[in-house]
mmCIF file of C-alpha atoms in Angstrom:
data_model
loop_
_atom_site.group_PDB
_atom_site.id
_atom_site.type_symbol
_atom_site.label_atom_id
_atom_site.label_comp_id
_atom_site.label_asym_id
_atom_site.label_seq_id
_atom_site.Cartn_x
_atom_site.Cartn_y
_atom_site.Cartn_z
ATOM 1 C CA MET A 20 -6.202 -35.455 -14.821
ATOM 2 C CA PRO A 21 -5.973 -39.248 -14.692
ATOM 3 C CA ASP A 22 -6.631 -41.408 -17.731
ATOM 4 C CA TYR A 23 -9.319 -43.391 -15.914
ATOM 5 C CA PRO A 24 -12.603 -42.585 -17.702
ATOM 6 C CA ASN A 25 -15.012 -40.525 -15.622
ATOM 7 C CA ASP A 26 -18.035 -42.185 -17.196
ATOM 8 C CA GLN A 27 -16.982 -45.657 -16.081
ATOM 9 C CA ALA A 28 -18.449 -47.119 -12.898
ATOM 10 C CA PRO A 29 -16.084 -47.957 -10.014
ATOM 11 C CA GLU A 30 -14.533 -51.400 -10.449
ATOM 12 C CA GLN A 31 -15.706 -53.089 -7.257
ATOM 13 C CA SER A 32 -13.422 -56.120 -7.343
ATOM 14 C CA LEU A 33 -10.282 -54.042 -7.891
ATOM 15 C CA LEU A 34 -11.432 -51.578 -5.255
ATOM 16 C CA ALA A 35 -11.941 -54.410 -2.734
ATOM 17 C CA SER A 36 -8.426 -55.666 -3.407
ATOM 18 C CA LYS A 37 -6.997 -52.403 -2.088
ATOM 19 C CA LYS A 38 -8.320 -52.815 1.454
ATOM 20 C CA GLU A 39 -5.143 -54.514 2.645
ATOM 21 C CA ALA A 40 -2.967 -51.683 1.326
ATOM 22 C CA PHE A 41 -5.277 -49.151 2.983
ATOM 23 C CA SER A 42 -5.072 -50.953 6.342
ATOM 24 C CA ALA A 43 -1.286 -51.241 6.180
ATOM 25 C CA GLU A 44 -0.830 -47.446 6.297
ATOM 26 C CA PHE A 45 -2.322 -47.114 9.783
ATOM 27 C CA PRO A 46 -0.072 -47.324 12.863
ATOM 28 C CA PRO A 47 -0.519 -50.242 15.292
ATOM 29 C CA ARG A 48 -2.415 -48.069 17.784
ATOM 30 C CA VAL A 49 -5.411 -47.873 15.434
ATOM 31 C CA GLN A 50 -7.759 -50.798 16.068
ATOM 32 C CA ASP A 51 -8.658 -53.123 13.208
ATOM 33 C CA SER A 52 -12.354 -52.494 13.824
ATOM 34 C CA ALA A 53 -11.867 -48.749 13.284
ATOM 35 C CA ILE A 54 -9.912 -49.331 10.084
ATOM 36 C CA SER A 55 -12.637 -51.658 8.788
ATOM 37 C CA LYS A 56 -15.308 -49.073 9.543
ATOM 38 C CA MET A 57 -13.322 -46.380 7.744
ATOM 39 C CA TRP A 58 -12.927 -48.659 4.756
ATOM 40 C CA ASP A 59 -16.637 -49.464 4.682
ATOM 41 C CA LEU A 60 -17.495 -45.745 4.766
ATOM 42 C CA LEU A 61 -14.981 -45.065 1.999
ATOM 43 C CA VAL A 62 -16.435 -47.721 -0.315
ATOM 44 C CA ALA A 63 -20.028 -46.734 0.495
ATOM 45 C CA GLY A 64 -19.163 -43.094 -0.178
ATOM 46 C CA ILE A 65 -17.670 -43.945 -3.569
ATOM 47 C CA ASN A 66 -20.836 -45.797 -4.557
ATOM 48 C CA THR A 67 -23.052 -42.990 -3.252
ATOM 49 C CA GLN A 68 -21.090 -40.439 -5.274
ATOM 50 C CA TRP A 69 -21.390 -42.584 -8.385
ATOM 51 C CA ARG A 70 -25.158 -42.703 -7.848
ATOM 52 C CA PHE A 71 -25.199 -38.901 -7.553
ATOM 53 C CA ILE A 72 -23.314 -38.656 -10.864
ATOM 54 C CA GLN A 73 -25.752 -40.993 -12.573
ATOM 55 C CA GLU A 74 -28.751 -39.048 -11.261
ATOM 56 C CA ASN A 75 -27.463 -35.589 -12.158
ATOM 57 C CA PRO A 76 -23.819 -35.018 -13.158
ATOM 58 C CA ARG A 77 -24.082 -31.243 -12.796
ATOM 59 C CA SER A 78 -25.212 -31.265 -9.179
ATOM 60 C CA ALA A 79 -23.250 -34.325 -8.012
ATOM 61 C CA LYS A 80 -20.301 -32.369 -6.601
ATOM 62 C CA SER A 81 -22.486 -30.025 -4.578
ATOM 63 C CA ARG A 82 -24.537 -32.756 -2.912
ATOM 64 C CA THR A 83 -23.676 -33.900 0.618
ATOM 65 C CA ASN A 84 -22.179 -37.367 0.628
ATOM 66 C CA PRO A 85 -23.187 -38.794 4.047
ATOM 67 C CA GLU A 86 -20.534 -41.517 4.112
ATOM 68 C CA TYR A 87 -17.720 -39.132 3.204
ATOM 69 C CA GLN A 88 -18.957 -36.669 5.794
ATOM 70 C CA GLU A 89 -19.112 -39.335 8.506
ATOM 71 C CA LEU A 90 -15.652 -40.615 7.599
ATOM 72 C CA ALA A 91 -14.162 -37.131 7.929
ATOM 73 C CA GLU A 92 -15.978 -36.136 11.116
ATOM 74 C CA ARG A 93 -16.059 -39.411 13.024
ATOM 75 C CA TYR A 94 -12.421 -40.212 12.340
ATOM 76 C CA SER A 95 -10.965 -36.714 12.338
ATOM 77 C CA GLU A 96 -8.356 -37.827 14.887
ATOM 78 C CA HIS A 97 -6.677 -39.685 12.014
ATOM 79 C CA LEU A 98 -6.283 -36.404 10.173
ATOM 80 C CA SER A 99 -3.569 -35.600 12.687
ATOM 81 C CA VAL A 100 -0.074 -35.152 11.293
ATOM 82 C CA ILE A 101 2.466 -37.919 10.858
ATOM 83 C CA ALA A 102 5.382 -35.625 11.698
ATOM 84 C CA PRO A 103 4.404 -33.080 14.404
ATOM 85 C CA GLY A 104 6.115 -29.706 14.575
ATOM 86 C CA ARG A 105 6.052 -28.931 10.873
ATOM 87 C CA PRO A 106 3.936 -26.055 9.543
ATOM 88 C CA PHE A 107 0.685 -26.889 7.790
ATOM 89 C CA ALA A 108 0.361 -26.418 4.047
ATOM 90 C CA LEU A 109 -2.414 -26.138 1.467
ATOM 91 C CA TRP A 110 -1.743 -26.231 -2.250
ATOM 92 C CA THR A 111 -3.186 -25.818 -5.725
ATOM 93 C CA GLY A 112 -1.857 -26.780 -9.150
ATOM 94 C CA GLY A 113 -1.414 -30.552 -9.055
ATOM 95 C CA ILE A 114 -0.197 -33.227 -6.668
ATOM 96 C CA ALA A 115 3.429 -32.404 -7.536
ATOM 97 C CA VAL A 116 2.948 -29.170 -5.579
ATOM 98 C CA SER A 117 2.058 -31.166 -2.480
ATOM 99 C CA LEU A 118 5.247 -33.190 -2.835
ATOM 100 C CA TYR A 119 7.268 -29.987 -3.192
ATOM 101 C CA ALA A 120 5.702 -28.555 -0.032
ATOM 102 C CA ARG A 121 6.548 -31.701 1.900
ATOM 103 C CA GLU A 122 10.055 -32.371 0.609
ATOM 104 C CA LYS A 123 11.460 -28.906 -0.053
ATOM 105 C CA ARG A 124 9.622 -26.786 2.502
ATOM 106 C CA ASN A 125 9.222 -29.413 5.226
ATOM 107 C CA CYS A 126 5.486 -28.741 5.519
ATOM 108 C CA THR A 127 2.581 -30.989 6.422
ATOM 109 C CA THR A 128 -0.065 -31.371 3.734
ATOM 110 C CA LEU A 129 -3.306 -33.317 3.880
ATOM 111 C CA GLU A 130 -1.427 -36.250 2.336
ATOM 112 C CA ASN A 131 0.850 -36.261 5.429
ATOM 113 C CA THR A 132 -1.996 -37.142 7.767
ATOM 114 C CA VAL A 133 -2.660 -40.747 8.728
ATOM 115 C CA LEU A 134 -5.990 -40.999 6.892
ATOM 116 C CA GLY A 135 -4.945 -38.762 4.009
ATOM 117 C CA ASN A 136 -1.795 -40.826 3.488
ATOM 118 C CA ALA A 137 -3.750 -44.102 3.476
ATOM 119 C CA ILE A 138 -6.145 -42.796 0.810
ATOM 120 C CA HIS A 139 -3.398 -41.160 -1.247
ATOM 121 C CA LYS A 140 -1.209 -44.288 -1.372
ATOM 122 C CA MET A 141 -3.990 -46.350 -3.006
ATOM 123 C CA ASN A 142 -4.145 -44.163 -6.138
ATOM 124 C CA LEU A 143 -7.808 -45.039 -6.532
ATOM 125 C CA HIS A 144 -8.529 -42.522 -9.274
ATOM 126 C CA GLU A 145 -5.684 -43.896 -11.420
ATOM 127 C CA THR A 146 -6.828 -47.503 -11.261
ATOM 128 C CA CYS A 147 -10.428 -48.232 -10.399
ATOM 129 C CA VAL A 148 -12.504 -45.192 -9.378
ATOM 130 C CA PRO A 149 -13.355 -42.090 -11.478
ATOM 131 C CA TRP A 150 -11.916 -38.846 -10.142
ATOM 132 C CA ASP A 151 -15.422 -37.385 -9.980
ATOM 133 C CA CYS A 152 -16.160 -39.968 -7.289
ATOM 134 C CA ILE A 153 -12.970 -39.321 -5.308
ATOM 135 C CA GLY A 154 -12.745 -35.518 -5.478
ATOM 136 C CA PRO A 155 -15.614 -34.941 -3.004
ATOM 137 C CA LEU A 156 -13.903 -37.322 -0.546
ATOM 138 C CA TRP A 157 -10.794 -35.129 -0.489
ATOM 139 C CA ASN A 158 -13.008 -32.082 -0.070
ATOM 140 C CA SER A 159 -14.629 -33.626 3.012
ATOM 141 C CA ILE A 160 -11.420 -34.581 4.777
ATOM 142 C CA SER A 161 -9.809 -31.274 3.773
ATOM 143 C CA ARG A 162 -12.454 -29.403 5.779
ATOM 144 C CA MET A 163 -11.457 -31.239 8.928
ATOM 145 C CA PHE A 164 -7.756 -30.753 8.165
ATOM 146 C CA VAL A 165 -8.150 -26.981 7.806
ATOM 147 C CA ALA A 166 -10.170 -26.839 11.028
ATOM 148 C CA LYS A 167 -7.042 -28.000 12.881
ATOM 149 C CA MET A 168 -4.978 -25.036 11.673
ATOM 150 C CA GLN A 169 -4.942 -23.042 14.864
ATOM 151 C CA GLY A 170 -2.009 -21.366 16.546
ATOM 152 C CA GLN A 171 0.756 -22.002 14.023
ATOM 153 C CA SER A 172 2.049 -21.111 10.575
ATOM 154 C CA VAL A 173 0.294 -22.186 7.388
ATOM 155 C CA TYR A 174 1.974 -22.070 3.989
ATOM 156 C CA LEU A 175 -0.167 -21.824 0.871
ATOM 157 C CA PHE A 176 1.525 -23.062 -2.304
ATOM 158 C CA MET A 177 0.135 -21.766 -5.600
ATOM 159 C CA ARG A 178 1.209 -23.009 -9.011
ATOM 160 C CA THR A 179 -1.953 -21.582 -10.528
ATOM 161 C CA HIS A 180 -4.480 -18.868 -9.869
ATOM 162 C CA ALA A 181 -7.742 -20.785 -10.118
ATOM 163 C CA PRO A 182 -10.614 -19.095 -8.234
ATOM 164 C CA LEU A 183 -12.953 -21.993 -9.023
ATOM 165 C CA SER A 184 -10.678 -24.533 -7.351
ATOM 166 C CA ILE A 185 -11.291 -26.109 -3.941
ATOM 167 C CA PHE A 186 -8.207 -24.241 -2.736
ATOM 168 C CA TYR A 187 -10.103 -20.963 -3.166
ATOM 169 C CA ARG A 188 -13.756 -21.908 -2.813
ATOM 170 C CA GLN A 189 -13.301 -24.064 0.264
ATOM 171 C CA GLU A 190 -9.876 -24.002 1.897
ATOM 172 C CA LEU A 191 -8.947 -20.302 1.816
ATOM 173 C CA THR A 192 -12.463 -19.204 2.703
ATOM 174 C CA GLN A 193 -12.518 -21.663 5.591
ATOM 175 C CA LEU A 194 -9.193 -20.282 6.811
ATOM 176 C CA ALA A 195 -10.589 -16.752 6.673
ATOM 177 C CA ALA A 196 -13.459 -17.796 8.932
ATOM 178 C CA LEU A 197 -11.234 -19.258 11.663
ATOM 179 C CA PRO A 198 -11.336 -17.408 15.012
ATOM 180 C CA ALA A 199 -7.574 -16.764 14.753
ATOM 181 C CA ILE A 200 -8.081 -14.343 11.854
ATOM 182 C CA PRO A 201 -8.528 -10.752 13.099
ATOM 183 C CA ARG A 202 -11.655 -8.931 11.987
ATOM 184 C CA THR A 203 -12.660 -5.342 11.436
ATOM 185 C CA PRO A 204 -16.147 -4.050 12.302
ATOM 186 C CA ALA A 205 -17.036 -4.545 8.637
ATOM 187 C CA ASP A 206 -15.936 -8.182 8.848
ATOM 188 C CA ASN A 207 -18.029 -8.741 11.952
ATOM 189 C CA SER A 208 -21.094 -7.648 10.038
ATOM 190 C CA LEU A 209 -20.474 -10.280 7.353
ATOM 191 C CA ASN A 210 -22.799 -13.214 7.692
ATOM 192 C CA ALA A 211 -22.487 -16.738 6.368
ATOM 193 C CA GLY A 212 -23.237 -15.384 2.909
ATOM 194 C CA ALA A 213 -19.968 -13.462 2.645
ATOM 195 C CA THR A 214 -18.481 -13.684 -0.817
ATOM 196 C CA MET A 215 -15.225 -15.464 -1.501
ATOM 197 C CA GLN A 216 -13.557 -12.167 -2.368
ATOM 198 C CA GLU A 217 -14.653 -10.618 0.932
ATOM 199 C CA LEU A 218 -13.092 -13.531 2.765
ATOM 200 C CA ILE A 219 -9.903 -13.365 0.699
ATOM 201 C CA THR A 220 -9.713 -9.631 1.461
ATOM 202 C CA ARG A 221 -9.813 -10.541 5.138
ATOM 203 C CA LEU A 222 -6.849 -12.869 4.656
ATOM 204 C CA ASN A 223 -4.913 -10.204 2.762
ATOM 205 C CA ARG A 224 -5.122 -7.898 5.783
ATOM 206 C CA LEU A 225 -3.431 -10.422 8.040
ATOM 207 C CA LYS A 226 0.066 -9.308 9.035
ATOM 208 C CA PRO A 227 2.784 -11.781 10.015
ATOM 209 C CA ASN A 228 3.626 -11.773 13.717
ATOM 210 C CA GLY A 229 0.586 -9.605 14.333
ATOM 211 C CA SER A 230 -2.347 -10.126 16.650
ATOM 212 C CA SER A 231 -3.348 -13.376 14.981
ATOM 213 C CA SER A 232 -2.098 -16.712 16.266
ATOM 214 C CA LEU A 233 -2.272 -18.015 12.710
ATOM 215 C CA GLY A 234 0.538 -16.930 10.383
ATOM 216 C CA LEU A 235 -0.199 -17.271 6.663
ATOM 217 C CA TYR A 236 2.502 -17.301 3.990
ATOM 218 C CA PHE A 237 1.829 -17.616 0.264
ATOM 219 C CA VAL A 238 4.338 -19.230 -2.115
ATOM 220 C CA ALA A 239 4.112 -18.777 -5.913
ATOM 221 C CA LEU A 240 5.592 -21.681 -7.880
ATOM 222 C CA TYR A 241 6.686 -22.509 -11.408
ATOM 223 C CA ALA A 242 7.915 -25.670 -13.113
ATOM 224 C CA GLU A 243 8.326 -26.219 -16.847
ATOM 225 C CA ARG A 244 6.968 -29.763 -17.086
ATOM 226 C CA ASN A 245 3.439 -30.931 -16.338
ATOM 227 C CA ASN A 246 4.565 -33.531 -13.787
ATOM 228 C CA PRO A 247 7.734 -32.085 -12.280
ATOM 229 C CA THR A 248 9.857 -33.477 -9.491
ATOM 230 C CA PRO A 249 10.323 -31.316 -6.380
ATOM 231 C CA ASP A 250 13.786 -30.338 -7.641
ATOM 232 C CA GLU A 251 12.314 -28.901 -10.846
ATOM 233 C CA PHE A 252 10.185 -26.297 -9.055
ATOM 234 C CA ARG A 253 11.306 -22.727 -8.492
ATOM 235 C CA GLU A 254 9.587 -20.046 -6.490
ATOM 236 C CA ILE A 255 8.585 -16.697 -7.972
ATOM 237 C CA ASP A 256 9.509 -13.451 -6.244
ATOM 238 C CA ALA A 257 7.736 -10.102 -6.303
ATOM 239 C CA SER A 258 9.565 -9.041 -9.467
ATOM 240 C CA GLY A 259 8.464 -12.129 -11.364
ATOM 241 C CA HIS A 260 11.876 -13.809 -11.181
ATOM 242 C CA LEU A 261 12.583 -17.442 -10.342
ATOM 243 C CA VAL A 262 14.384 -17.859 -7.020
ATOM 244 C CA ALA A 263 15.135 -20.626 -4.542
ATOM 245 C CA ARG A 264 12.762 -19.364 -1.854
ATOM 246 C CA HIS A 265 10.299 -16.510 -1.446
ATOM 247 C CA ASN A 266 7.224 -15.987 0.741
ATOM 248 C CA PHE A 267 4.394 -13.521 0.296
ATOM 249 C CA ASN A 268 2.253 -12.307 3.161
ATOM 250 C CA ARG A 269 -0.795 -11.676 0.990
ATOM 251 C CA GLU A 270 -2.656 -13.759 -1.545
ATOM 252 C CA ARG A 271 -2.952 -10.876 -3.988
ATOM 253 C CA ASP A 272 0.833 -10.394 -4.074
ATOM 254 C CA ALA A 273 1.412 -14.074 -4.874
ATOM 255 C CA VAL A 274 -1.187 -13.934 -7.641
ATOM 256 C CA ALA A 275 0.413 -10.809 -9.126
ATOM 257 C CA ALA A 276 3.803 -12.547 -9.132
ATOM 258 C CA ILE A 277 2.392 -15.561 -11.001
ATOM 259 C CA LYS A 278 0.779 -13.321 -13.603
ATOM 260 C CA ARG A 279 3.880 -11.188 -13.987
ATOM 261 C CA PHE A 280 6.153 -14.178 -14.429
ATOM 262 C CA HIS A 281 4.063 -15.816 -17.146
ATOM 263 C CA VAL A 282 3.602 -12.613 -19.126
ATOM 264 C CA PHE A 283 7.337 -11.920 -18.924
ATOM 265 C CA LYS A 284 8.124 -15.480 -19.956
ATOM 266 C CA ILE A 285 6.133 -15.043 -23.125
ATOM 267 C CA MET A 286 7.630 -11.672 -23.932
ATOM 268 C CA GLU A 287 11.224 -12.732 -23.202
ATOM 269 C CA SER A 288 11.114 -15.521 -25.765
ATOM 270 C CA ASP A 289 12.282 -14.270 -29.165
ATOM 271 C CA ARG A 290 10.273 -16.867 -31.033
ATOM 272 C CA VAL A 291 7.164 -16.255 -28.988
ATOM 273 C CA TYR A 292 7.579 -12.499 -29.256
ATOM 274 C CA ARG A 293 7.916 -12.614 -33.042
ATOM 275 C CA GLU A 294 4.863 -14.822 -33.368
ATOM 276 C CA LEU A 295 2.852 -12.693 -30.970
ATOM 277 C CA ALA A 296 3.822 -9.540 -32.815
ATOM 278 C CA GLY A 297 2.441 -11.071 -35.995
ATOM 279 C CA LYS A 298 -0.986 -11.765 -34.547
ATOM 280 C CA ARG A 299 -3.688 -9.629 -36.073
ATOM 281 C CA ASP A 300 -5.795 -9.130 -32.990
ATOM 282 C CA VAL A 301 -6.138 -9.970 -29.330
ATOM 283 C CA ARG A 302 -8.200 -13.064 -30.053
ATOM 284 C CA ASP A 303 -5.372 -14.541 -32.116
ATOM 285 C CA MET A 304 -2.939 -13.710 -29.338
ATOM 286 C CA LYS A 305 -5.084 -15.535 -26.775
ATOM 287 C CA LEU A 306 -5.349 -18.634 -28.915
ATOM 288 C CA PHE A 307 -1.612 -18.665 -29.472
ATOM 289 C CA ALA A 308 -0.722 -18.169 -25.819
ATOM 290 C CA ALA A 309 -3.177 -20.852 -24.692
ATOM 291 C CA ASN A 310 -1.511 -23.445 -26.902
ATOM 292 C CA ASP A 311 2.113 -22.451 -26.516
ATOM 293 C CA GLY A 312 4.472 -24.563 -24.441
ATOM 294 C CA VAL A 313 5.102 -21.768 -21.955
ATOM 295 C CA TRP A 314 1.653 -22.411 -20.488
ATOM 296 C CA GLN A 315 2.305 -26.029 -19.644
ATOM 297 C CA GLY A 316 1.463 -26.822 -16.059
ATOM 298 C CA ILE A 317 -0.928 -23.925 -15.506
ATOM 299 C CA ASP A 318 -4.554 -23.402 -16.388
ATOM 300 C CA PRO A 319 -5.083 -23.647 -20.172
ATOM 301 C CA LYS A 320 -7.187 -20.485 -19.983
ATOM 302 C CA PRO A 321 -5.677 -18.296 -17.251
ATOM 303 C CA GLU A 322 -7.771 -15.771 -15.388
ATOM 304 C CA TRP A 323 -5.610 -12.844 -16.510
ATOM 305 C CA TRP A 324 -6.348 -12.787 -20.244
ATOM 306 C CA ASP A 325 -7.185 -9.092 -20.175
ATOM 307 C CA GLU A 326 -3.916 -8.194 -18.496
ATOM 308 C CA LEU A 327 -1.967 -10.325 -20.957
ATOM 309 C CA ALA A 328 -3.824 -8.648 -23.801
ATOM 310 C CA ARG A 329 -2.852 -5.196 -22.539
ATOM 311 C CA ALA A 330 0.784 -6.287 -22.251
ATOM 312 C CA TRP A 331 0.639 -7.634 -25.797
ATOM 313 C CA GLN A 332 -0.845 -4.376 -27.073
ATOM 314 C CA ARG A 333 1.931 -2.393 -25.404
ATOM 315 C CA ALA A 334 4.479 -4.696 -27.021
ATOM 316 C CA GLN A 335 2.834 -4.111 -30.390
ATOM 317 C CA ALA A 336 3.240 -0.378 -29.924
ATOM 318 C CA ALA A 337 6.881 -0.683 -28.894
ATOM 319 C CA SER A 338 9.911 -1.932 -30.770
ATOM 320 C CA ASN A 339 10.724 -5.615 -31.007
ATOM 321 C CA SER A 340 13.578 -5.085 -28.591
ATOM 322 C CA VAL A 341 11.309 -3.980 -25.733
ATOM 323 C CA ALA A 342 12.660 -5.299 -22.468
ATOM 324 C CA ALA A 343 10.401 -7.430 -20.334
ATOM 325 C CA SER A 344 11.372 -5.309 -17.338
ATOM 326 C CA GLU A 345 9.739 -2.293 -18.959
ATOM 327 C CA MET A 346 6.373 -4.008 -19.200
ATOM 328 C CA LYS A 347 4.038 -3.635 -16.262
ATOM 329 C CA LEU A 348 0.815 -5.358 -15.449
ATOM 330 C CA ASP A 349 -2.185 -3.225 -14.553
#
């Protein structure tokens, strides 16, 4: 997260100074009047979101921001790609993942679109606007970006497994609802109130080169540092090993690979293993794992605590020389 304090109001003068940089990212074909209108909606949306935060911080993210919505819908043509012909990509786990998808996998992310690029280049949340004001803007334009994903491949890059993220709650569930995704009779009976897991299950049934015109490929990623360069990333294969390139056809297989890799990484470290073996109970193990360097770059409290605990308990029952390859996740 940026250092800019989330309880500080947007700095209007510094924000206004960024209009020229925003305008410069649009190609000549875009009229100045359209760019000015987009800018006005952007600034108005920031101020509306700040008002929402002041009124009720807990509900601010869930409220509809009319200016952000208008910006995304009215100017959706500018969410077209800068470099046509490249597969689309969605990502989770930090902006470095987006850069990896673009540079190493030649994919088009939201930041590759004309409007997305113009917003991204300003770095508003690092200089003059709290992230809580900017996050809903990205959510709004992401909806329109995902709506364009018809008839081609989409790669989904995952450095973390975070079910509460926009990647899961909005982007994957929106993908599952696209007409290109095949449905069973059970799916057809699902109404707008379908749960996220029901929608993810629908995605997991999708087969590459099948009846769908939308091919989905999941990529599990790891990098040691918090802010890695694209060259520092490695992909995780089905065995939990780091490789140059590996795709999964199902979300659940990518998630399993991420879990397997991080549990193995802990158990393969002699120092970590010795310290884990000395923990008196599962609670101590969780606290240790959460604060150990091997968790840098992923959620501080991963979703798979129970599975890690079971692996730790099996290690406790085995000898100190237990091989990571002998340990299996449930």
